[in-house]
mmCIF file of C-alpha atoms in Angstrom:
data_model
loop_
_atom_site.group_PDB
_atom_site.id
_atom_site.type_symbol
_atom_site.label_atom_id
_atom_site.label_comp_id
_atom_site.label_asym_id
_atom_site.label_seq_id
_atom_site.Cartn_x
_atom_site.Cartn_y
_atom_site.Cartn_z
ATOM 1 C CA MET A 1396 287.643 191.444 162.994
ATOM 2 C CA SER A 1397 286.659 194.029 165.509
ATOM 3 C CA SER A 1398 286.760 193.167 169.132
ATOM 4 C CA ASN A 1399 283.314 194.688 169.373
ATOM 5 C CA SER A 1400 281.879 191.822 167.374
ATOM 6 C CA GLU A 1401 279.813 189.156 169.287
ATOM 7 C CA PHE A 1402 279.353 185.542 168.307
ATOM 8 C CA LEU A 1403 276.329 183.497 169.249
ATOM 9 C CA TRP A 1404 275.080 180.058 168.157
ATOM 10 C CA TYR A 1405 271.588 178.593 167.703
ATOM 11 C CA ILE A 1406 269.524 176.214 169.759
ATOM 12 C CA PRO A 1407 266.486 175.091 167.671
ATOM 13 C CA ASN A 1408 264.254 174.207 170.665
ATOM 14 C CA ASP A 1409 262.114 171.728 168.724
ATOM 15 C CA VAL A 1410 260.218 168.702 169.817
ATOM 16 C CA LYS A 1411 261.000 166.984 166.474
ATOM 17 C CA ALA A 1412 264.401 165.371 166.226
ATOM 18 C CA GLY A 1413 266.688 165.907 163.218
ATOM 19 C CA HIS A 1414 266.255 169.664 162.802
ATOM 20 C CA ARG A 1415 268.120 170.797 159.657
ATOM 21 C CA GLY A 1416 270.091 167.646 159.363
ATOM 22 C CA ASP A 1417 270.953 167.220 163.023
ATOM 23 C CA ALA A 1418 271.378 163.782 164.416
ATOM 24 C CA ALA A 1419 267.939 162.334 165.254
ATOM 25 C CA VAL A 1420 268.590 160.976 168.661
ATOM 26 C CA GLU A 1421 266.354 160.236 171.627
ATOM 27 C CA ASN A 1422 266.004 163.011 174.239
ATOM 28 C CA HIS A 1423 267.415 165.549 171.815
ATOM 29 C CA ASN A 1424 265.427 168.351 173.507
ATOM 30 C CA SER A 1425 265.784 167.165 177.093
ATOM 31 C CA LEU A 1426 267.301 169.574 179.732
ATOM 32 C CA GLU A 1427 270.395 167.450 179.928
ATOM 33 C CA THR A 1428 270.979 167.579 176.167
ATOM 34 C CA LEU A 1429 270.330 171.319 175.858
ATOM 35 C CA THR A 1430 272.521 171.914 178.957
ATOM 36 C CA THR A 1431 275.378 170.034 177.249
ATOM 37 C CA HIS A 1432 274.994 172.432 174.244
ATOM 38 C CA ALA A 1433 274.888 175.512 176.417
ATOM 39 C CA ARG A 1434 277.984 174.472 178.413
ATOM 40 C CA ALA A 1435 279.822 173.543 175.239
ATOM 41 C CA LEU A 1436 279.100 177.092 174.006
ATOM 42 C CA GLU A 1437 280.689 178.484 177.131
ATOM 43 C CA GLU A 1438 283.677 176.212 176.821
ATOM 44 C CA HIS A 1439 284.343 176.901 173.152
ATOM 45 C CA GLY A 1440 284.224 180.673 173.063
ATOM 46 C CA TRP A 1441 280.615 181.513 172.220
ATOM 47 C CA LYS A 1442 278.710 184.364 173.862
ATOM 48 C CA GLY A 1443 275.418 182.543 173.935
ATOM 49 C CA ALA A 1444 272.717 181.304 171.588
ATOM 50 C CA LEU A 1445 269.470 182.247 169.860
ATOM 51 C CA ILE A 1446 266.684 179.999 171.076
ATOM 52 C CA GLY A 1447 263.964 179.356 168.522
ATOM 53 C CA THR A 1448 260.232 180.050 169.093
ATOM 54 C CA GLY A 1449 256.854 179.251 167.630
ATOM 55 C CA TRP A 1450 253.663 177.569 168.763
ATOM 56 C CA GLY A 1451 254.250 173.857 168.800
ATOM 57 C CA ARG A 1452 257.684 174.295 170.297
ATOM 58 C CA PRO A 1453 258.582 174.196 173.978
ATOM 59 C CA ASP A 1454 258.081 177.577 175.591
ATOM 60 C CA THR A 1455 261.262 179.533 174.756
ATOM 61 C CA PHE A 1456 261.452 181.660 177.910
ATOM 62 C CA THR A 1457 261.192 178.597 180.153
ATOM 63 C CA VAL A 1458 263.997 176.858 178.226
ATOM 64 C CA ALA A 1459 266.164 179.994 178.415
ATOM 65 C CA ALA A 1460 265.595 180.314 182.143
ATOM 66 C CA ALA A 1461 266.467 176.607 182.748
ATOM 67 C CA LEU A 1462 269.682 176.855 180.689
ATOM 68 C CA ALA A 1463 270.729 180.119 182.317
ATOM 69 C CA ALA A 1464 270.370 178.508 185.710
ATOM 70 C CA ARG A 1465 272.729 175.675 184.682
ATOM 71 C CA THR A 1466 275.372 177.906 183.144
ATOM 72 C CA THR A 1467 277.544 180.809 184.342
ATOM 73 C CA THR A 1468 278.270 182.946 181.204
ATOM 74 C CA PHE A 1469 275.846 181.630 178.551
ATOM 75 C CA GLU A 1470 273.573 184.434 177.308
ATOM 76 C CA PRO A 1471 270.230 183.275 175.856
ATOM 77 C CA LEU A 1472 268.833 185.339 172.981
ATOM 78 C CA ILE A 1473 265.156 184.636 173.749
ATOM 79 C CA ALA A 1474 262.824 184.802 170.810
ATOM 80 C CA ILE A 1475 259.388 186.092 171.904
ATOM 81 C CA ARG A 1476 256.159 187.304 170.223
ATOM 82 C CA PRO A 1477 253.947 190.274 171.056
ATOM 83 C CA GLY A 1478 250.475 188.670 171.431
ATOM 84 C CA TYR A 1479 251.866 185.556 173.083
ATOM 85 C CA TRP A 1480 253.150 188.048 175.729
ATOM 86 C CA ARG A 1481 251.774 191.296 176.953
ATOM 87 C CA PRO A 1482 254.355 194.091 177.546
ATOM 88 C CA ALA A 1483 254.200 194.339 181.333
ATOM 89 C CA ASN A 1484 254.189 190.620 181.831
ATOM 90 C CA PHE A 1485 257.173 190.146 179.589
ATOM 91 C CA ALA A 1486 259.057 193.172 180.990
ATOM 92 C CA SER A 1487 258.728 191.754 184.468
ATOM 93 C CA ALA A 1488 259.689 188.156 183.544
ATOM 94 C CA ALA A 1489 262.773 189.369 181.548
ATOM 95 C CA ALA A 1490 263.804 191.830 184.373
ATOM 96 C CA THR A 1491 263.621 188.996 186.893
ATOM 97 C CA LEU A 1492 265.716 186.625 184.750
ATOM 98 C CA ASP A 1493 268.213 189.396 184.028
ATOM 99 C CA GLN A 1494 268.644 190.106 187.677
ATOM 100 C CA LEU A 1495 268.988 186.427 188.580
ATOM 101 C CA THR A 1496 271.593 185.848 185.858
ATOM 102 C CA GLY A 1497 273.703 188.988 186.353
ATOM 103 C CA GLY A 1498 272.611 190.647 183.096
ATOM 104 C CA ARG A 1499 272.687 187.793 180.717
ATOM 105 C CA VAL A 1500 269.314 188.290 178.915
ATOM 106 C CA ARG A 1501 268.900 189.162 175.240
ATOM 107 C CA VAL A 1502 265.562 189.371 173.387
ATOM 108 C CA ASN A 1503 264.651 188.693 169.768
ATOM 109 C CA VAL A 1504 261.237 190.138 169.027
ATOM 110 C CA VAL A 1505 259.444 188.094 166.277
ATOM 111 C CA SER A 1506 256.492 189.350 164.295
ATOM 112 C CA GLY A 1507 256.099 186.702 161.639
ATOM 113 C CA LEU A 1508 252.927 184.696 161.245
ATOM 114 C CA ASP A 1509 252.359 181.875 163.673
ATOM 115 C CA ASN A 1510 249.501 179.586 164.765
ATOM 116 C CA LEU A 1511 247.787 182.483 166.464
ATOM 117 C CA ALA A 1512 244.447 180.921 167.142
ATOM 118 C CA ALA A 1513 246.134 178.180 169.142
ATOM 119 C CA TYR A 1514 247.006 180.670 171.878
ATOM 120 C CA GLY A 1515 244.109 183.093 171.372
ATOM 121 C CA ASP A 1516 245.811 185.772 169.408
ATOM 122 C CA SER A 1517 244.718 187.658 166.324
ATOM 123 C CA GLU A 1518 247.266 189.903 164.758
ATOM 124 C CA GLY A 1519 245.295 190.981 161.726
ATOM 125 C CA ASP A 1520 247.070 192.253 158.665
ATOM 126 C CA GLN A 1521 250.710 193.181 158.337
ATOM 127 C CA ALA A 1522 250.127 196.896 159.183
ATOM 128 C CA HIS A 1523 248.352 195.938 162.340
ATOM 129 C CA ARG A 1524 250.936 193.344 163.321
ATOM 130 C CA TYR A 1525 253.936 195.650 163.011
ATOM 131 C CA ALA A 1526 252.169 198.596 164.614
ATOM 132 C CA ARG A 1527 251.528 196.387 167.618
ATOM 133 C CA THR A 1528 255.146 195.178 167.620
ATOM 134 C CA ARG A 1529 256.379 198.781 167.594
ATOM 135 C CA GLU A 1530 254.183 199.676 170.471
ATOM 136 C CA PHE A 1531 255.230 196.572 172.396
ATOM 137 C CA MET A 1532 258.935 197.349 172.063
ATOM 138 C CA ARG A 1533 258.546 200.977 173.048
ATOM 139 C CA LEU A 1534 256.522 200.099 176.091
ATOM 140 C CA VAL A 1535 258.812 197.276 177.256
ATOM 141 C CA ARG A 1536 261.780 199.611 177.059
ATOM 142 C CA ARG A 1537 259.975 202.225 179.090
ATOM 143 C CA LEU A 1538 259.012 199.687 181.730
ATOM 144 C CA TRP A 1539 262.684 198.674 182.020
ATOM 145 C CA THR A 1540 264.038 202.211 182.254
ATOM 146 C CA GLU A 1541 261.232 204.239 183.944
ATOM 147 C CA GLU A 1542 259.074 203.908 187.020
ATOM 148 C CA ASN A 1543 255.330 204.575 187.425
ATOM 149 C CA VAL A 1544 254.742 204.219 183.719
ATOM 150 C CA THR A 1545 251.294 205.181 182.424
ATOM 151 C CA ALA A 1546 250.675 204.659 178.720
ATOM 152 C CA THR A 1547 247.597 204.299 176.584
ATOM 153 C CA GLY A 1548 248.149 203.045 173.067
ATOM 154 C CA GLU A 1549 246.153 201.488 170.278
ATOM 155 C CA HIS A 1550 247.173 197.956 171.414
ATOM 156 C CA PHE A 1551 248.320 198.109 175.054
ATOM 157 C CA GLU A 1552 247.904 200.216 178.125
ATOM 158 C CA VAL A 1553 249.335 200.292 181.653
ATOM 159 C CA THR A 1554 248.709 202.562 184.620
ATOM 160 C CA GLU A 1555 251.291 203.460 187.250
ATOM 161 C CA SER A 1556 253.356 200.422 186.325
ATOM 162 C CA THR A 1557 256.763 199.815 187.924
ATOM 163 C CA VAL A 1558 258.565 196.566 187.059
ATOM 164 C CA VAL A 1559 260.559 194.929 189.854
ATOM 165 C CA PRO A 1560 263.303 193.994 190.193
ATOM 166 C CA ARG A 1561 264.662 197.056 188.351
ATOM 167 C CA ILE A 1562 267.051 196.450 185.435
ATOM 168 C CA GLU A 1563 270.576 197.168 186.611
ATOM 169 C CA ALA A 1564 272.583 199.358 184.278
ATOM 170 C CA ARG A 1565 275.896 197.610 183.397
ATOM 171 C CA GLY A 1566 278.297 199.936 181.644
ATOM 172 C CA ASN A 1567 276.518 201.136 178.455
ATOM 173 C CA ARG A 1568 273.943 198.461 178.752
ATOM 174 C CA ARG A 1569 270.776 199.987 180.243
ATOM 175 C CA HIS A 1570 268.569 196.979 179.547
ATOM 176 C CA PRO A 1571 268.526 193.747 177.531
ATOM 177 C CA LYS A 1572 269.037 194.366 173.895
ATOM 178 C CA LEU A 1573 266.038 194.043 171.588
ATOM 179 C CA TYR A 1574 266.893 192.190 168.391
ATOM 180 C CA PHE A 1575 264.512 192.362 165.437
ATOM 181 C CA GLY A 1576 264.273 191.017 161.926
ATOM 182 C CA GLY A 1577 262.091 191.482 158.857
ATOM 183 C CA ALA A 1578 262.666 192.951 155.409
ATOM 184 C CA SER A 1579 259.252 194.471 154.492
ATOM 185 C CA GLU A 1580 258.794 198.206 154.625
ATOM 186 C CA ALA A 1581 256.602 197.887 157.690
ATOM 187 C CA ALA A 1582 259.246 195.773 159.463
ATOM 188 C CA GLU A 1583 262.059 198.170 158.564
ATOM 189 C CA ARG A 1584 260.198 201.107 160.006
ATOM 190 C CA VAL A 1585 259.823 199.239 163.303
ATOM 191 C CA SER A 1586 263.500 198.337 163.382
ATOM 192 C CA ALA A 1587 264.641 201.825 162.449
ATOM 193 C CA THR A 1588 262.740 203.380 165.394
ATOM 194 C CA GLU A 1589 262.566 200.661 168.097
ATOM 195 C CA ALA A 1590 265.199 197.889 167.685
ATOM 196 C CA ASP A 1591 268.609 197.808 169.191
ATOM 197 C CA VAL A 1592 269.851 195.219 166.667
ATOM 198 C CA GLN A 1593 268.533 194.515 163.209
ATOM 199 C CA LEU A 1594 269.195 190.855 162.253
ATOM 200 C CA PHE A 1595 269.680 189.930 158.599
ATOM 201 C CA TRP A 1596 269.578 186.488 157.067
ATOM 202 C CA GLY A 1597 272.390 185.417 154.775
ATOM 203 C CA GLU A 1598 272.068 187.739 151.843
ATOM 204 C CA PRO A 1599 274.956 188.617 149.597
ATOM 205 C CA LEU A 1600 277.136 191.548 150.605
ATOM 206 C CA ASP A 1601 275.463 193.953 148.142
ATOM 207 C CA GLY A 1602 272.070 193.219 149.586
ATOM 208 C CA VAL A 1603 273.211 193.701 153.161
ATOM 209 C CA ARG A 1604 275.071 196.887 152.211
ATOM 210 C CA GLU A 1605 271.876 198.276 150.604
ATOM 211 C CA ARG A 1606 269.714 197.408 153.588
ATOM 212 C CA ILE A 1607 272.079 198.923 156.189
ATOM 213 C CA ALA A 1608 272.165 202.202 154.197
ATOM 214 C CA ARG A 1609 268.421 202.236 153.917
ATOM 215 C CA LEU A 1610 267.843 201.577 157.634
ATOM 216 C CA LYS A 1611 270.321 204.257 158.668
ATOM 217 C CA ALA A 1612 268.573 206.731 156.415
ATOM 218 C CA LEU A 1613 265.149 205.656 157.653
ATOM 219 C CA SER A 1614 266.333 206.095 161.277
ATOM 220 C CA LYS A 1615 266.969 209.775 160.506
ATOM 221 C CA VAL A 1616 263.776 210.315 158.627
ATOM 222 C CA LEU A 1617 261.732 208.823 161.435
ATOM 223 C CA ASP A 1618 263.649 210.743 164.173
ATOM 224 C CA ARG A 1619 265.010 207.756 166.009
ATOM 225 C CA ASP A 1620 265.528 208.778 169.590
ATOM 226 C CA LEU A 1621 267.621 205.741 170.677
ATOM 227 C CA PRO A 1622 271.327 204.966 170.330
ATOM 228 C CA PRO A 1623 272.289 204.114 166.733
ATOM 229 C CA LEU A 1624 270.840 200.898 165.386
ATOM 230 C CA GLU A 1625 273.279 197.974 165.350
ATOM 231 C CA PHE A 1626 273.294 195.104 162.810
ATOM 232 C CA GLY A 1627 273.541 191.384 163.015
ATOM 233 C CA LEU A 1628 273.825 188.355 160.692
ATOM 234 C CA ARG A 1629 272.059 185.024 161.209
ATOM 235 C CA ILE A 1630 273.537 182.455 158.844
ATOM 236 C CA THR A 1631 274.587 178.855 158.465
ATOM 237 C CA THR A 1632 278.366 178.352 158.419
ATOM 238 C CA LEU A 1633 279.575 174.953 157.035
ATOM 239 C CA VAL A 1634 283.219 174.684 158.038
ATOM 240 C CA ARG A 1635 285.540 171.819 157.359
ATOM 241 C CA ASP A 1636 289.283 171.353 157.463
ATOM 242 C CA THR A 1637 289.780 172.117 153.832
ATOM 243 C CA THR A 1638 287.810 173.995 151.162
ATOM 244 C CA ASP A 1639 287.304 170.910 149.057
ATOM 245 C CA GLU A 1640 286.045 168.872 151.946
ATOM 246 C CA ALA A 1641 283.577 171.641 152.874
ATOM 247 C CA TRP A 1642 282.156 171.862 149.433
ATOM 248 C CA ALA A 1643 281.895 168.013 149.103
ATOM 249 C CA ASP A 1644 279.907 167.921 152.430
ATOM 250 C CA ALA A 1645 277.745 170.881 151.402
ATOM 251 C CA GLU A 1646 276.786 169.337 148.111
ATOM 252 C CA ALA A 1647 276.136 165.982 149.773
ATOM 253 C CA LYS A 1648 273.804 167.664 152.284
ATOM 254 C CA VAL A 1649 271.859 169.381 149.509
ATOM 255 C CA ALA A 1650 271.546 166.050 147.662
ATOM 256 C CA GLU A 1651 270.026 164.503 150.786
ATOM 257 C CA MET A 1652 267.675 167.516 151.084
ATOM 258 C CA ALA A 1653 266.556 166.938 147.501
ATOM 259 C CA LYS A 1654 265.815 163.303 148.218
ATOM 260 C CA SER A 1655 263.723 164.089 151.272
ATOM 261 C CA LYS A 1656 262.140 167.194 149.776
ATOM 262 C CA GLY A 1657 263.592 169.316 152.574
ATOM 263 C CA ALA A 1658 262.064 167.330 155.455
ATOM 264 C CA GLY A 1659 263.211 168.919 158.699
ATOM 265 C CA TRP A 1660 264.651 172.018 157.009
ATOM 266 C CA ASN A 1661 261.635 174.044 155.905
ATOM 267 C CA ASP A 1662 260.281 175.440 159.217
ATOM 268 C CA HIS A 1663 260.071 178.963 157.741
ATOM 269 C CA ARG A 1664 258.026 178.024 154.624
ATOM 270 C CA GLN A 1665 254.551 177.893 156.178
ATOM 271 C CA SER A 1666 254.311 181.630 155.274
ATOM 272 C CA ILE A 1667 256.739 183.288 152.879
ATOM 273 C CA ALA A 1668 257.653 186.614 154.372
ATOM 274 C CA VAL A 1669 259.436 189.336 152.429
ATOM 275 C CA GLY A 1670 262.853 188.465 153.903
ATOM 276 C CA GLN A 1671 262.389 184.731 153.218
ATOM 277 C CA ARG A 1672 261.352 185.436 149.594
ATOM 278 C CA ARG A 1673 264.514 187.481 149.092
ATOM 279 C CA LEU A 1674 266.564 184.476 150.187
ATOM 280 C CA LEU A 1675 264.651 181.931 148.063
ATOM 281 C CA ASP A 1676 265.066 184.090 144.996
ATOM 282 C CA LEU A 1677 268.869 184.236 145.303
ATOM 283 C CA HIS A 1678 269.483 180.909 143.628
ATOM 284 C CA GLU A 1679 268.224 182.449 140.385
ATOM 285 C CA ARG A 1680 271.425 184.512 140.369
ATOM 286 C CA GLY A 1681 273.577 181.372 140.754
ATOM 287 C CA ASP A 1682 274.289 178.539 143.120
ATOM 288 C CA VAL A 1683 277.283 180.377 144.635
ATOM 289 C CA LEU A 1684 277.328 184.140 145.134
ATOM 290 C CA ASP A 1685 280.113 186.370 146.431
ATOM 291 C CA ASP A 1686 283.018 184.056 147.325
ATOM 292 C CA ASN A 1687 281.229 181.190 148.988
ATOM 293 C CA LEU A 1688 277.583 181.892 149.691
ATOM 294 C CA TYR A 1689 275.776 178.742 148.718
ATOM 295 C CA THR A 1690 272.196 179.368 147.583
ATOM 296 C CA ALA A 1691 271.290 175.867 146.448
ATOM 297 C CA PRO A 1692 269.796 174.840 149.825
ATOM 298 C CA GLY A 1693 266.937 177.233 149.182
ATOM 299 C CA LYS A 1694 265.951 175.271 146.087
ATOM 300 C CA PHE A 1695 265.444 172.004 148.083
ATOM 301 C CA GLY A 1696 263.735 173.028 151.292
ATOM 302 C CA GLY A 1697 266.135 175.266 153.186
ATOM 303 C CA GLY A 1698 264.269 177.894 155.141
ATOM 304 C CA GLY A 1699 265.333 180.882 157.316
ATOM 305 C CA ALA A 1700 268.982 180.734 158.196
ATOM 306 C CA GLY A 1701 269.182 177.355 156.459
ATOM 307 C CA THR A 1702 268.387 178.877 153.053
ATOM 308 C CA THR A 1703 271.919 180.099 152.326
ATOM 309 C CA TRP A 1704 275.205 178.763 153.721
ATOM 310 C CA LEU A 1705 278.721 180.132 153.931
ATOM 311 C CA VAL A 1706 280.875 177.189 152.898
ATOM 312 C CA GLY A 1707 284.610 176.546 153.193
ATOM 313 C CA SER A 1708 287.567 176.108 155.443
ATOM 314 C CA ALA A 1709 287.767 178.172 158.617
ATOM 315 C CA ASP A 1710 289.923 180.653 156.781
ATOM 316 C CA ASP A 1711 287.406 180.877 153.890
ATOM 317 C CA VAL A 1712 284.410 181.441 156.105
ATOM 318 C CA ALA A 1713 286.288 183.897 158.417
ATOM 319 C CA ARG A 1714 287.301 185.890 155.341
ATOM 320 C CA SER A 1715 283.672 186.129 154.276
ATOM 321 C CA LEU A 1716 282.435 187.091 157.736
ATOM 322 C CA ARG A 1717 285.052 189.863 157.893
ATOM 323 C CA LYS A 1718 283.536 191.368 154.768
ATOM 324 C CA TYR A 1719 280.094 191.518 156.487
ATOM 325 C CA GLN A 1720 281.857 193.071 159.466
ATOM 326 C CA ASP A 1721 283.322 195.716 157.207
ATOM 327 C CA LEU A 1722 279.732 196.658 156.239
ATOM 328 C CA GLY A 1723 278.877 197.251 159.865
ATOM 329 C CA ILE A 1724 277.746 193.881 161.128
ATOM 330 C CA THR A 1725 278.747 193.355 164.788
ATOM 331 C CA HIS A 1726 276.372 190.589 165.969
ATOM 332 C CA PHE A 1727 276.814 187.167 164.397
ATOM 333 C CA VAL A 1728 274.435 184.198 165.056
ATOM 334 C CA LEU A 1729 275.997 181.176 163.319
ATOM 335 C CA SER A 1730 275.155 177.486 163.207
ATOM 336 C CA ASP A 1731 275.492 174.161 161.391
ATOM 337 C CA THR A 1732 274.539 170.570 162.113
ATOM 338 C CA PRO A 1733 275.230 168.337 163.896
ATOM 339 C CA TYR A 1734 274.742 171.218 166.326
ATOM 340 C CA LEU A 1735 276.897 169.984 169.254
ATOM 341 C CA SER A 1736 279.937 168.860 167.255
ATOM 342 C CA GLU A 1737 279.828 172.154 165.245
ATOM 343 C CA ILE A 1738 279.680 174.239 168.341
ATOM 344 C CA LYS A 1739 283.071 172.708 169.192
ATOM 345 C CA ARG A 1740 284.568 172.746 165.749
ATOM 346 C CA GLN A 1741 283.619 176.241 164.868
ATOM 347 C CA GLY A 1742 284.376 177.526 168.316
ATOM 348 C CA ASP A 1743 287.819 176.072 168.129
ATOM 349 C CA GLN A 1744 288.682 176.649 164.459
ATOM 350 C CA LEU A 1745 286.612 179.669 163.315
ATOM 351 C CA LEU A 1746 286.210 181.952 166.314
ATOM 352 C CA PRO A 1747 289.939 182.420 166.930
ATOM 353 C CA LEU A 1748 290.400 183.686 163.402
ATOM 354 C CA LEU A 1749 287.572 186.246 163.871
ATOM 355 C CA ARG A 1750 289.002 187.586 167.088
ATOM 356 C CA GLY A 1751 292.471 188.106 165.684
#
């Protein structure tokens, strides 16, 4: 796999224990426990981790800052929402954390529905929501790369705004990368023009191939004025010592999900977005697609990256991930539960195969 590929993990950042089959232990979301995960990521070859967001979870930026302070190379991919943040406030906070950590900040901009009224937001319909996100991303990037910014848009405005500290250019990195997801037409137009990295969930290869081609074409049609869009995959990877052991464990997990009606798994089902619907519909094509993409979890409560799993030995899963890389995927956000033990197992068994 290309040396340009990057591998991150996932930290759920949830007050409820037992997320997606994780061990339900006391203090699961304490600073000590989360620090143990972040340091294990450093020790076992991972670049960093996506940190989940949503009202009712601990504040993602605060968690990311705390973990960055307790680590040396760990890079938090901080999920944030326009509306929860205003552009200048976020640009300043992120620039500060980037300066303090020596350039370790990454940002995942989320536009899906949330409990907006709880924090005084009102995003309106889909068109309004994505138009605001597009404006947010454009303005944040300007605040990171320009001084004395004056901008008046439909949703935000600033006057003579200079964010300090300034983002330090590091090689080709001018500012923290902006990751973005979404499969609707409105979301893809935002990604094609404003995102640095488009994240896909675990669709079959033909679906990812089609979406990459469409986004590249859309970038041209919409006159993208940024470096070429990069692509990432957020997926569950269930790795065991042998293929048979992996499938036995995967089927046992799904059986438990069926018994509990997906309790602890379905945190993306409160609103079925276009991308989530694409995943949930996959099981109609079969329980296993491509070589080892397991779709059955979606029938029993799996949501988001827990809807489909790549299942197998380290060799099996590495082979499948290489096929995504051949399509142009260079950013991988993987996970399985129990989170801590799988950080170590997959870091030791899977990552070396992907870097060969």
